[in-house]
Amino acid sequence: MFRRRFFVSTALSIPVLLYSPFIQGGLGFSAPAFPGSSWITPVFAVVVFAYGGVPFLKMAVPELKDRSPGMMTLISMAIVVAFLYSVASLFIPGTTPFFWELVTLIDIMLLGHWIEMRSVRAASGALDELAKLMPDTAERVTESGETEEVPVSELQDGDVLLVRPGASVPADGEVVEGASSVDESMITGESRPVDKEGGSDVVAGTVNQDGSLRVRVTKTGDDTTLAGIMRLVEDAQQSKSKTQLLADRASGWLFYAALGVAAITAVAWVIAVGLNIAVLERVVTVLVIACPHALGLAVPLVVAINTSTAARNGMLIRDRIAMEEARNLDTVMFDKTGTLTKGEQGVVGVETAENWSEQEAFELAAGVEGDSEHMIARAIRTAAEERGVQRASVSNFENLRGLGVKATVDVEPRSGSEQASGEGEAGTASNANGASREHSDPRDGELVHLGGPNLIEKLAIDRPSSIASFADEAGSNAQTVIYLIRDESEVVAAFALADVIREESRQTIDALHAMDIEVAMLTGDSEDVAKAVSEELGIDQYFAEVLPEEKDTKVEQLQSEGKLVAMVGDGVNDAPALTRADVGIAIGSGTDVAIESGDIILVENNPRDVVRLIKLSKASYRKMQENLVWATGYNVFALPLAAGILAPIGILLSPAIGAVFMSLSTVIVAINARRLRGVDLS
């Protein structure tokens, strides 16, 4: 609307300028005269006022009704005064027509608002981009197995959809058939495609890569993850932070300041030169300069860019004030399990008996645990895969309740490196000292056990001293120890397992310490586990054996010490603590955007995003401060100039020049805000 009215008003302003005596005299030319040409300037100026100026008047009405005058009130006052003066000049002898200044004033106001709206629109473009991710149609699988193309709006829970390679997923659902990888970067910020197979969840708007998937719909329309993210982004952009509320109040103060300066200007000029048109011109100039375009844009534009930048980086802001408060945090409290750690068991240490290598130990252990879904079995298999170790082939697998598992080795294990090394036919190998040994390579039919201390006690086996020392040290670190036993008589290896600490956690805590922010940790685990994790990560303070319902009291305890605390948790078990904290950060909740406990939701389960959040908060607030200083400083400088304080030395600002300066201030504020897009969040 502002763009259209700007171009139309500017076109209509050209005749006004060409036939303005002031412009003709200043530029030294004469426009062609014809009967009625003297009315070109007023007629076209009135049209510009009615078409380009009236929208400002309409937008000022709500401000006046709410008794909260602001930007639109000031603009309306300026153009109304200019219009009335111009019309009056037609009937008052000796006055200079003012129409050219009226139309240029309106044109520049329209231009400034167009620039403002365009900037805000661009900053809010994340919503448009999210909306574009949703396809309009979907391929629904019929009862006969055929597919039919239907509008996405007609999908219902339980429908089965065919998602072809390269197509967007039409609705949230569960994969029931097929395997592929899916690009979820627009939801999680993770650039790597995520593998999907039967039972995997998929999110509407994500893009299928290389395989076909059949997906059963679980959520549609406004219930989808993408729709929830869009609501959060939109709500965050519409909400107001403390700084924005301050800017709104400043606009009101500026209105009264402008009236005061205008009144003083009028009185001073009347005393100095008497009551004449020059006085009105000074008053109009003051009101033009006072128009708080830059002030009105200073914070909202930063907020819009901040919100869209956060969304692109996997941070969904529900509470603007919390986002602003993040810059002042001096303590960040993390829930341990699933936040600082992966929430799953992993092998953190291995010790083998003499003449046994880690590779051989993993071959047997992974083979014995090959079909088990127990978390310890998964941890050992994962560790073996990470080391590129092949599993030994086993049979007669048996679960020993409360003790562990056992199995019979069917085929002698061979890793690729051993096969390439040219072993002898007898299957012998050499240890580090070059000694030949046969017993370390299991033979067909050999019995292997894998279990904990209870299994050792049951079989009455002595551990080698090196393995015993390893187990004692692991126990002191609250790690679980699993033993590999051969022939019910020989402990050949021990594996230490623990909830694996994320590598990102170390980087996060180091970065927070570099920002002079203390780190605390909450966990329901034992004192030993909490202490071990705390020492390994360099955490400043920890609370162990804390029940979920007690977590908020720990947050309150830190707050009572005068600290501004952020709580980082999974958003479900940690809900009371997230609510109690000054800034509640729900992490890893990308597919549960309806969560109500967190002020800020980090889509990807990556603690480093906490650092990015604080950096973005600091950068955004800095931009707000810069813009507010520029906008208010401009008015503080320009108002006296507009009032004519430098008139004794021949410097006077016309209303049109004042409008140019005002719009220039707006452009500078807009450019400065947009620089927030380039902030380094690494």
XYZ file of C-alpha atoms in Angstrom, residues 366-657:
292
model
C 29.740 -57.675 19.721
C 29.078 -61.172 18.429
C 27.601 -62.379 21.710
C 25.446 -59.238 21.996
C 24.545 -59.268 18.297
C 20.799 -59.817 18.659
C 20.106 -58.236 22.035
C 18.235 -54.941 22.347
C 19.516 -54.250 25.833
C 21.139 -50.823 26.154
C 24.470 -52.390 27.125
C 24.344 -54.635 24.055
C 23.640 -51.643 21.825
C 26.526 -49.734 23.397
C 29.012 -52.562 22.735
C 27.819 -53.074 19.157
C 28.040 -49.337 18.486
C 31.578 -49.167 19.886
C 32.593 -52.136 17.714
C 31.127 -50.525 14.614
C 32.933 -47.254 15.352
C 36.207 -49.209 15.455
C 35.420 -51.061 12.235
C 35.425 -54.435 13.988
C 33.538 -57.428 12.543
C 31.344 -59.428 14.885
C 32.172 -63.048 15.619
C 29.503 -65.492 14.519
C 27.818 -67.162 17.507
C 24.999 -69.595 18.297
C 23.162 -70.927 21.325
C 22.646 -67.430 22.700
C 21.189 -67.460 26.205
C 20.192 -64.683 28.550
C 21.304 -65.317 32.128
C 18.781 -63.421 34.220
C 20.500 -60.979 36.531
C 23.948 -62.137 35.436
C 24.508 -61.425 31.748
C 24.532 -63.469 28.533
C 26.433 -66.380 27.009
C 26.862 -67.879 23.542
C 28.934 -70.357 21.586
C 31.417 -69.118 19.010
C 30.763 -70.866 15.690
C 33.304 -69.287 13.365
C 36.700 -67.996 14.200
C 36.524 -64.198 13.902
C 38.759 -62.428 11.404
C 39.106 -58.689 10.989
C 40.135 -57.263 7.664
C 43.563 -56.346 8.984
C 44.202 -59.832 10.295
C 43.116 -61.421 7.027
C 45.537 -59.203 5.167
C 48.403 -59.983 7.528
C 48.867 -63.544 6.278
C 48.183 -65.601 9.413
C 49.417 -69.191 9.414
C 47.153 -72.127 8.808
C 47.119 -72.951 12.513
C 45.519 -69.606 13.163
C 48.288 -68.389 15.426
C 49.046 -64.734 16.021
C 51.814 -62.816 17.674
C 51.624 -60.534 20.670
C 53.544 -57.336 21.075
C 56.626 -59.290 22.137
C 56.508 -61.528 19.087
C 55.502 -64.605 21.116
C 53.336 -67.116 19.347
C 49.960 -67.880 20.960
C 47.055 -70.071 19.971
C 44.651 -69.719 22.888
C 43.721 -66.061 22.194
C 41.931 -66.881 18.941
C 38.681 -68.648 19.960
C 38.002 -71.970 18.357
C 34.765 -73.207 16.939
C 32.447 -74.192 19.793
C 34.132 -72.135 22.487
C 31.803 -70.772 25.210
C 31.882 -67.044 25.924
C 30.128 -65.140 28.724
C 29.491 -61.420 29.016
C 28.206 -59.906 32.255
C 28.774 -57.833 35.350
C 30.296 -58.432 38.789
C 27.529 -60.877 39.708
C 28.634 -63.137 36.865
C 32.243 -63.065 38.109
C 31.047 -64.011 41.576
C 28.770 -66.766 40.224
C 31.586 -68.371 38.224
C 34.109 -67.773 41.043
C 36.724 -66.384 38.664
C 39.698 -64.246 39.617
C 40.310 -61.142 37.532
C 43.777 -60.273 36.249
C 45.307 -57.452 38.262
C 45.184 -55.006 35.348
C 41.466 -55.648 34.808
C 40.741 -55.456 38.546
C 42.468 -52.056 38.770
C 40.585 -50.869 35.710
C 37.259 -51.959 37.235
C 38.008 -50.247 40.552
C 38.829 -46.961 38.822
C 35.706 -47.193 36.649
C 33.598 -47.879 39.746
C 34.979 -44.780 41.454
C 33.753 -42.809 38.432
C 30.293 -44.380 38.750
C 30.751 -46.325 35.525
C 29.246 -49.740 34.833
C 31.786 -52.539 34.222
C 31.016 -55.539 31.994
C 33.413 -58.498 31.763
C 34.184 -60.787 28.805
C 34.818 -64.344 30.061
C 36.218 -67.250 28.036
C 35.563 -70.918 28.852
C 33.988 -69.962 32.210
C 37.504 -69.643 33.560
C 39.334 -66.645 32.111
C 38.431 -62.921 32.220
C 39.916 -61.606 28.992
C 38.490 -58.083 28.858
C 36.471 -55.478 30.750
C 34.334 -52.704 29.288
C 33.457 -49.536 31.206
C 30.090 -48.050 30.232
C 28.504 -44.746 31.140
C 26.015 -42.232 29.886
C 28.138 -40.767 27.103
C 28.984 -37.095 27.441
C 28.380 -35.088 24.308
C 31.446 -33.541 22.747
C 29.298 -30.442 22.231
C 28.865 -30.199 26.021
C 32.571 -29.613 26.542
C 32.599 -26.917 23.865
C 29.485 -25.318 25.346
C 30.834 -25.117 28.887
C 34.184 -23.769 27.701
C 32.369 -21.093 25.684
C 30.118 -20.138 28.619
C 33.121 -19.833 30.912
C 34.782 -17.605 28.325
C 31.688 -15.379 28.594
C 32.074 -15.289 32.435
C 28.924 -17.360 32.904
C 28.831 -20.016 35.631
C 27.563 -23.494 34.792
C 25.499 -25.662 37.122
C 24.112 -29.173 36.616
C 21.013 -30.952 37.878
C 20.675 -34.736 37.903
C 18.715 -37.480 39.574
C 21.807 -39.690 39.445
C 23.989 -40.527 42.423
C 26.591 -38.249 43.938
C 29.396 -40.284 42.330
C 27.941 -39.977 38.828
C 27.249 -36.266 39.221
C 30.729 -35.607 40.570
C 32.403 -37.559 37.755
C 30.496 -35.753 35.013
C 30.977 -32.397 36.720
C 34.730 -32.855 37.033
C 35.112 -34.101 33.477
C 33.252 -31.107 32.029
C 34.570 -28.488 34.440
C 31.120 -27.613 35.786
C 31.157 -25.055 38.605
C 28.347 -26.511 40.725
C 26.166 -29.618 40.645
C 23.095 -30.969 42.416
C 22.772 -34.775 42.603
C 19.920 -37.152 43.463
C 17.359 -34.459 42.652
C 13.804 -35.565 41.966
C 11.942 -33.885 39.061
C 9.601 -32.106 41.456
C 12.582 -30.740 43.389
C 14.440 -29.248 40.423
C 12.683 -25.880 40.589
C 13.810 -25.434 44.212
C 17.434 -25.700 43.059
C 16.797 -22.969 40.508
C 15.182 -20.880 43.231
C 18.196 -21.501 45.457
C 20.539 -19.965 42.873
C 18.136 -17.079 42.287
C 18.109 -16.363 46.022
C 21.857 -15.792 45.720
C 21.119 -12.926 43.342
C 21.899 -14.822 40.164
C 20.025 -14.524 36.855
C 19.485 -18.176 35.972
C 18.706 -20.004 32.747
C 17.485 -23.576 33.006
C 18.222 -25.928 30.104
C 16.238 -29.159 30.023
C 14.103 -31.430 27.909
C 10.953 -29.419 28.503
C 8.920 -32.300 29.950
C 10.425 -33.635 33.197
C 12.063 -30.273 33.736
C 8.901 -28.206 33.254
C 8.750 -26.774 36.821
C 12.402 -25.744 36.702
C 12.009 -24.240 33.223
C 9.077 -22.178 34.455
C 10.880 -21.075 37.610
C 14.048 -19.956 35.806
C 14.526 -16.393 34.573
C 15.048 -17.904 31.115
C 13.640 -21.367 30.451
C 15.338 -23.128 27.536
C 13.736 -26.355 26.303
C 16.280 -28.308 24.288
C 15.708 -31.050 21.745
C 11.980 -30.400 21.424
C 11.827 -29.800 17.701
C 8.899 -32.133 17.117
C 7.012 -30.956 20.176
C 6.673 -27.252 19.556
C 3.466 -27.082 21.574
C 5.609 -27.271 24.731
C 4.481 -24.621 27.180
C 7.220 -24.682 29.792
C 10.120 -23.129 27.908
C 10.531 -19.461 27.004
C 12.863 -20.478 24.189
C 12.864 -23.813 22.383
C 16.036 -25.194 20.816
C 14.897 -27.488 18.024
C 18.052 -29.553 17.774
C 19.349 -31.392 20.823
C 22.628 -29.496 20.846
C 23.758 -27.618 23.980
C 25.955 -25.345 21.835
C 22.756 -23.596 20.760
C 22.601 -22.131 24.278
C 25.787 -20.209 23.482
C 24.367 -19.126 20.129
C 21.239 -17.933 21.898
C 23.173 -15.766 24.341
C 25.327 -14.352 21.537
C 22.244 -13.484 19.488
C 20.619 -11.875 22.519
C 23.677 -9.713 23.150
C 23.974 -8.743 19.478
C 20.261 -7.921 19.202
C 20.267 -5.758 22.303
C 23.354 -3.958 21.051
C 21.537 -3.166 17.784
C 18.505 -1.946 19.711
C 20.692 0.362 21.790
C 22.489 1.704 18.734
C 19.205 2.375 16.964
C 17.608 4.035 19.986
C 20.658 6.230 20.511
C 20.640 7.238 16.856
C 16.895 7.872 16.684
C 16.593 9.869 19.904
C 19.946 11.582 19.415
C 18.829 12.704 15.977
C 15.713 14.313 17.407
C 17.598 15.936 20.272
C 19.942 17.520 17.739
C 17.405 18.330 15.035
C 14.548 19.839 17.073
C 16.480 22.956 18.178
C 17.776 23.323 14.614
C 14.226 23.125 13.269
C 13.073 25.649 15.850
C 15.534 28.148 14.373
C 18.173 28.287 17.067
C 20.767 29.011 14.343
C 18.602 31.596 12.565
C 20.871 34.460 13.724
C 23.624 33.054 11.500
C 21.285 32.417 8.580
C 20.646 28.678 8.993
C 16.998 27.693 8.708
C 15.484 24.327 7.859
C 12.416 24.136 5.644
C 9.806 21.433 6.375
C 10.825 19.528 3.227
C 14.500 19.449 4.201
